[in-house]
Coordinates of C-alpha atoms and ligand atoms in Angstrom, one line a residue:
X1 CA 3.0 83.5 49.9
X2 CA 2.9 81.6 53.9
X3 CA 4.1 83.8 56.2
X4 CA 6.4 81.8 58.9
X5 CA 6.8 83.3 62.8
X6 CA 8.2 79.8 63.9
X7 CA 11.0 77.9 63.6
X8 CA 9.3 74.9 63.8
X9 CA 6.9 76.2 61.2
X10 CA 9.3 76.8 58.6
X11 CA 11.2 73.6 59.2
X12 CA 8.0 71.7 58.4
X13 CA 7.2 73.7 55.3
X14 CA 11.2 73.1 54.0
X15 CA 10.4 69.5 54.9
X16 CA 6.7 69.3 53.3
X17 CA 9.2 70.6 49.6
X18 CA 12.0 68.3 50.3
X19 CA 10.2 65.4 51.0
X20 CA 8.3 66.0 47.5
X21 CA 11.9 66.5 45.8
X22 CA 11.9 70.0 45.7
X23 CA 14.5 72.3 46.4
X24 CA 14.7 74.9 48.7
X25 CA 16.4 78.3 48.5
X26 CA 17.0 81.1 50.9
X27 CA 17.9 84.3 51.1
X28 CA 18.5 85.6 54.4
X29 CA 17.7 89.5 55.8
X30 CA 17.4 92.0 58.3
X31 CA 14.3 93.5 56.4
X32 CA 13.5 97.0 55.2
X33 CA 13.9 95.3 51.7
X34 CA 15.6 97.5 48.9
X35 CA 16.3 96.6 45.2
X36 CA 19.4 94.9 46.6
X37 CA 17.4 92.4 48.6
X38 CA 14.7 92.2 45.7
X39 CA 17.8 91.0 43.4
X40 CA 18.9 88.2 45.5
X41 CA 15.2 86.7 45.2
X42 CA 15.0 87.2 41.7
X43 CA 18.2 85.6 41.2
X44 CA 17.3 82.4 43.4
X45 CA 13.3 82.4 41.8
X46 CA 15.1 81.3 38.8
X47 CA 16.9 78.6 40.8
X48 CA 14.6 77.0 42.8
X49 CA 11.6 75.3 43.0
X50 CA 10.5 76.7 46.6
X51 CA 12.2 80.2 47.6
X52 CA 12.0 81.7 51.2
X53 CA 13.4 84.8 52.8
X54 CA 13.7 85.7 56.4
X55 CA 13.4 89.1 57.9
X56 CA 15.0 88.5 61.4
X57 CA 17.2 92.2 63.2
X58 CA 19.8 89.4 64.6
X59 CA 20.9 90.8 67.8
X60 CA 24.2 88.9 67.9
X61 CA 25.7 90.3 65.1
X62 CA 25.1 94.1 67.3
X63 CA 27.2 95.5 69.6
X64 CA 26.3 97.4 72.5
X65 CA 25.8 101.0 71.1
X66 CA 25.2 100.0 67.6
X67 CA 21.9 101.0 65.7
X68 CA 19.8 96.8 67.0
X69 CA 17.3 99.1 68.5
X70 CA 16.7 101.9 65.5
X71 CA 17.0 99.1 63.0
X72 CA 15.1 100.6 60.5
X73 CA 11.6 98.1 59.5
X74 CA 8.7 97.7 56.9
X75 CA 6.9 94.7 57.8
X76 CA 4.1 95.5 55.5
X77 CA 6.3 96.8 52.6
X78 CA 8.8 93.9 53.0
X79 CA 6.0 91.2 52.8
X80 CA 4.3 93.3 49.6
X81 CA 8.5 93.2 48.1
X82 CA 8.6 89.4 48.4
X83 CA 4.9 88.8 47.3
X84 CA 5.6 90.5 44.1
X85 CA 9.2 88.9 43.7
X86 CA 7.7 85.6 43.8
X87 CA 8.8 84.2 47.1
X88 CA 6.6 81.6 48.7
X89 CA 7.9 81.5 52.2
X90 CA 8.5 84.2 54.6
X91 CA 9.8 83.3 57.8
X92 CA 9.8 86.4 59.7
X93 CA 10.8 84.3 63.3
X94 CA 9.6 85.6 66.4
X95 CA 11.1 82.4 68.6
X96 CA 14.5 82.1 66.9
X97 CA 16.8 81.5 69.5
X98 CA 16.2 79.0 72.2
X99 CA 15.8 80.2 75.9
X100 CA 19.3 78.6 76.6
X101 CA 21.1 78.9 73.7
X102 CA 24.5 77.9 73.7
X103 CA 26.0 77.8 70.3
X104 CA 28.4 80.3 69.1
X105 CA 29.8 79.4 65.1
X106 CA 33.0 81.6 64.2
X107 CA 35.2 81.6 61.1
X108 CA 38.7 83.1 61.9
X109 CA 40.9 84.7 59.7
X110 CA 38.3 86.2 57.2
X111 CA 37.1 88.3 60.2
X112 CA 40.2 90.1 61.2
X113 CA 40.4 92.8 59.2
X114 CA 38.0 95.4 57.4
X115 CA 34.4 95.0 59.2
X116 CA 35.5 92.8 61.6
X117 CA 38.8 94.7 63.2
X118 CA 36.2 97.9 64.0
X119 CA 33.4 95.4 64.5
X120 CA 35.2 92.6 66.7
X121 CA 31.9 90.5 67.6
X122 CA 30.1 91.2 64.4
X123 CA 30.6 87.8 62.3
X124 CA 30.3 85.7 65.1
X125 CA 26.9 87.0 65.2
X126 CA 26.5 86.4 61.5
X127 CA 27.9 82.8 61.1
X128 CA 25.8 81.8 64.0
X129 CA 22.7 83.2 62.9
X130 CA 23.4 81.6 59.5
X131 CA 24.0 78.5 60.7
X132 CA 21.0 78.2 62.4
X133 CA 18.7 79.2 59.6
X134 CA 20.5 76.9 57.2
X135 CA 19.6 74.1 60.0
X136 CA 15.5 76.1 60.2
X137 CA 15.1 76.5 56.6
X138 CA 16.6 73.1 55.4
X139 CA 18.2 75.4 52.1
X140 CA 20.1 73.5 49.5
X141 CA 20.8 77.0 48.3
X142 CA 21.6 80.7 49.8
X143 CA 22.0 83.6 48.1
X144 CA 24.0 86.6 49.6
X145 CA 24.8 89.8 48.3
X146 CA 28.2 91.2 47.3
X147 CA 27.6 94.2 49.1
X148 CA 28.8 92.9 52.3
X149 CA 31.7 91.2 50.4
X150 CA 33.1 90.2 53.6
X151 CA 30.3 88.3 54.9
X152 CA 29.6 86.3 51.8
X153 CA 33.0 85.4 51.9
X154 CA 33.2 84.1 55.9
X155 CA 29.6 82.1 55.3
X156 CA 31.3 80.3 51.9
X157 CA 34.1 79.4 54.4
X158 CA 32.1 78.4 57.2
X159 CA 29.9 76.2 54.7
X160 CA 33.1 74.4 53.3
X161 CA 34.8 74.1 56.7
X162 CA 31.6 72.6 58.4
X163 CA 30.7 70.8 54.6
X164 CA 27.4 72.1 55.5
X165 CA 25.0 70.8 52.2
X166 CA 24.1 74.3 51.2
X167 CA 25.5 75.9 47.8
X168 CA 25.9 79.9 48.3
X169 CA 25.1 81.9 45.5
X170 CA 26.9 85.6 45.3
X171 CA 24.6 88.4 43.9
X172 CA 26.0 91.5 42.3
X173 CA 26.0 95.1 44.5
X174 CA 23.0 96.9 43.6
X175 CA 23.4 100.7 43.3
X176 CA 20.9 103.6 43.4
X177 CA 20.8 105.8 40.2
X178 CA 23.8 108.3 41.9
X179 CA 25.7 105.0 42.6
X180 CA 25.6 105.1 46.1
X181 CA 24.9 101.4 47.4
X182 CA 21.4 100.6 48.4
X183 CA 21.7 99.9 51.8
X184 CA 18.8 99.6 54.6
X185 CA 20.8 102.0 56.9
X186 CA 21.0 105.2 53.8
X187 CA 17.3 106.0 55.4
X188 CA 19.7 107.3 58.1
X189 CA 21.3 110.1 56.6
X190 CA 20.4 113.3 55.9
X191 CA 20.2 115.0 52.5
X192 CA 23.2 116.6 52.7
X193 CA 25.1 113.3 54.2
X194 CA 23.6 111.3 51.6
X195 CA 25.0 114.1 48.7
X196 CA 28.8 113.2 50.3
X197 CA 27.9 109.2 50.4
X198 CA 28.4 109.5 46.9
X199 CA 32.4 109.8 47.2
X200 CA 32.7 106.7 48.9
X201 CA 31.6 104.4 45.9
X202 CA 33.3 107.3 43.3
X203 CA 36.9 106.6 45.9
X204 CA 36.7 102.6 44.7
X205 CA 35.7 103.4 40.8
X206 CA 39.0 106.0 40.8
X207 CA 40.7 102.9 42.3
X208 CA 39.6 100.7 39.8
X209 CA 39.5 102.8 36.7
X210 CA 43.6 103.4 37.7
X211 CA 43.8 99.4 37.7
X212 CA 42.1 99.5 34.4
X213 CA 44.7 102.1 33.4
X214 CA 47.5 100.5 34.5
X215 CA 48.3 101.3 38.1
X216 CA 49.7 98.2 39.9
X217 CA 51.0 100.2 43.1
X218 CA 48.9 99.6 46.0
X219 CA 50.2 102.4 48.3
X220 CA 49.5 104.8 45.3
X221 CA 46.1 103.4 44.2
X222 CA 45.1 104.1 48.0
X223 CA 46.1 107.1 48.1
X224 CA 43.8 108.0 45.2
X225 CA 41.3 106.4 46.9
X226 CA 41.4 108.7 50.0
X227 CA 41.8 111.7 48.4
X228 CA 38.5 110.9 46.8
X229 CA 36.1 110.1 50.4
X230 CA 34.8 113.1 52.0
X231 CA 33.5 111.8 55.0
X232 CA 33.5 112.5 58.8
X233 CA 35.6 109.4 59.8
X234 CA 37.0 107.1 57.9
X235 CA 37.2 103.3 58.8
X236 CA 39.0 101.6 56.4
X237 CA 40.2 101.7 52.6
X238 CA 41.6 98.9 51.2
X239 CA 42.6 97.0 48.6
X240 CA 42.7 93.1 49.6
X241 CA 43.3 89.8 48.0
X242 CA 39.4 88.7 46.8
X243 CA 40.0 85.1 48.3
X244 CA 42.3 86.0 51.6
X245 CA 41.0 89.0 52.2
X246 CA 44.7 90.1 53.4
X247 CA 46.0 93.2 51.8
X248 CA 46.8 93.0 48.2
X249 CA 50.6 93.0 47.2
X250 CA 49.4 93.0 43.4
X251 CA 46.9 93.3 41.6
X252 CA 47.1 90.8 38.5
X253 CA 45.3 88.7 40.9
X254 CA 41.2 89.0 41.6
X255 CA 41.6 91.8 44.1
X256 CA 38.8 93.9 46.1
X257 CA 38.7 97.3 46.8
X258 CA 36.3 98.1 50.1
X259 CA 35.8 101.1 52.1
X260 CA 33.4 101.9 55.6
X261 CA 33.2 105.2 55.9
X262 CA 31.2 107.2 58.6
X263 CA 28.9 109.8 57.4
X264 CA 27.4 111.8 60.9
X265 CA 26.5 108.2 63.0
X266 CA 26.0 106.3 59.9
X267 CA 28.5 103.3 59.0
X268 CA 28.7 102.8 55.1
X269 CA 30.5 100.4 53.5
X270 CA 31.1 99.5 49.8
X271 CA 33.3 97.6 47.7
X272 CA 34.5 97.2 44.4
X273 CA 36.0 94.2 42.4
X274 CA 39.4 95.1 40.5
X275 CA 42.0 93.2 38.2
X276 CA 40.8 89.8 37.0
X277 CA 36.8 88.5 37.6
X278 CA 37.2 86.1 40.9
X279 CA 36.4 82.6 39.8
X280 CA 33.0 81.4 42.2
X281 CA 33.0 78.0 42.5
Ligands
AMP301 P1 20.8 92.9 55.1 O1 19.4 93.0 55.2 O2 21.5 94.2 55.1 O3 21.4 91.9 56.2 O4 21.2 92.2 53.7 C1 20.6 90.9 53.4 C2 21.3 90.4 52.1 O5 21.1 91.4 51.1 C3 22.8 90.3 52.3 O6 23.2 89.1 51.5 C4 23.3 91.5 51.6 O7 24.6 91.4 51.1 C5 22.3 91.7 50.5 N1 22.3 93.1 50.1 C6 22.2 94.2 50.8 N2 22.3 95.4 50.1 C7 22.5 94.9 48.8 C8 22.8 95.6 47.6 N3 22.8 96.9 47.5 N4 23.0 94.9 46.5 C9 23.0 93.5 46.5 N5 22.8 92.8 47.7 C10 22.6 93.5 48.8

């Protein structure tokens, strides 16, 4: 495995591949790698011939008095995680952004609600920074998690809107043996925060298990839901269309259950398919 601290660096590397006829996959990160990550690189390994990932805390996607500055990091583990999952490049950037630059990419629609109504700025950062390593990394293919179902669905928007040449790839939520989500930020909570974590992912199972059962009325299926979280503030719980991400008037349709809940200072968020498999294409 090259490690990568330039941009230029691992455009010339994608090139060096592309130029041979190879293709090039990516799968983009903030680092402190978990099973989750390791899933997404698997999943691509299979796909491609050269596979990078990038470890790069992207400020935009922060607001002020969010956790940029605590982000939690293992450069040494990380790089010893994509090693043994077979990755060749790792483009860990230290120039990203230019001095001036001036580029903001946005997606609207899919960002008003959930994350992005308590997190106003947040996927502006993230389509941007995607962008940008889609244009650095020269990727045919990217491969995002369903964890942050949100985001995967705003960057497969943004890629048909701009008909950017790069094919996204969903991977399935990993969970921890309790079936909390494995998620870079669980390092923050404490034992006993962790221990009530676990209601958030048993609030969307009730949901869907009533689905399964026969349930078809939203207002009562949230309700479930919330009587299920034990948190100390909850964001959001909701049950949304899986393509519009607007609330779901039914349910015979692919449908997504998703909650962010706070647990001390520590923002979790989940999510849960329900009702028919969406179609990926
Ligand atoms: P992050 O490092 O949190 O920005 O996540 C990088 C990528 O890993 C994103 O595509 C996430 O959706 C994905 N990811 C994070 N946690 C998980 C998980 N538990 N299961 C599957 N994918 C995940």
């Amino acid at each position: 495995m090259q490690t990568f601290l330039t941009s230029a660096a691992i455009t010339q590397w994608a090139e060096a591949h592309r130029a041979a006829g190879r293709t090039v996959g990516l799968v983009p990160t903030m680092g402190f790698l978990h099973a989750g990550h390791v899933s997404l690189m698997t999943r691509l390994r299979a796909e491609v011939d050269a596979l990078a990932v990038s470890i790069f805390v992207n400020p935009l996607q922060f607001a002020p008095g969010e956790d940029l500055a605590v982000y939690p990091r293992d450069p040494e583990g990380d790089a010893a995680k994509c090693a043994a999952a077979g990755v060749d490049a790792l483009f860990v950037p230290e120039d990203f952004y230019p001095e001036d630059f001036s580029t903001s990419v946005g997606v609207s629609g899919l960002t008003a609600g959930l994350c992005g109504a308590s997190r106003p700025t947040h996927f502006g950062g993230v389509t941007t920074v995607v962008a940008r390593l889609f244009g650095v990394t020269r990727c045919d293919v990217a491969c995002f998690g369903e964890k942050d179902f949100q985001q995967l669905m705003v960057i497969r928007r943004m890629v048909r809107d701009l008909a950017l040449p790069v094919r996204i790839v969903p991977g399935p939520l990993v969970r921890d043996a309790d079936g909390v989500a494995l998620s870079s930020r669980n390092k923050y909570l404490s034992a006993a925060e962790r221990e009530r974590a676990r209601s958030l992912h048993q609030a969307l199972f009730a949901i869907r298990d009533a689905v399964s059962s026969g349930e078809r009325s939203v207002a009562r299926l949230l309700e479930l839901g919330r009587g299920h979280i034990d948190c100390d503030r909850l964001d959001y719980l909701e049950l949304v269309d899986s393509e519009t991400l607007r609330p779901a008037e039914r349910v015979d349709r692919p449908a997504r259950a998703l909650g962010a809940a706070f647990y001390g200072k520590t923002r979790l968020i989940d999510n849960v398919g329900v009702g028919p498999e969406l179609s990926w294409t």
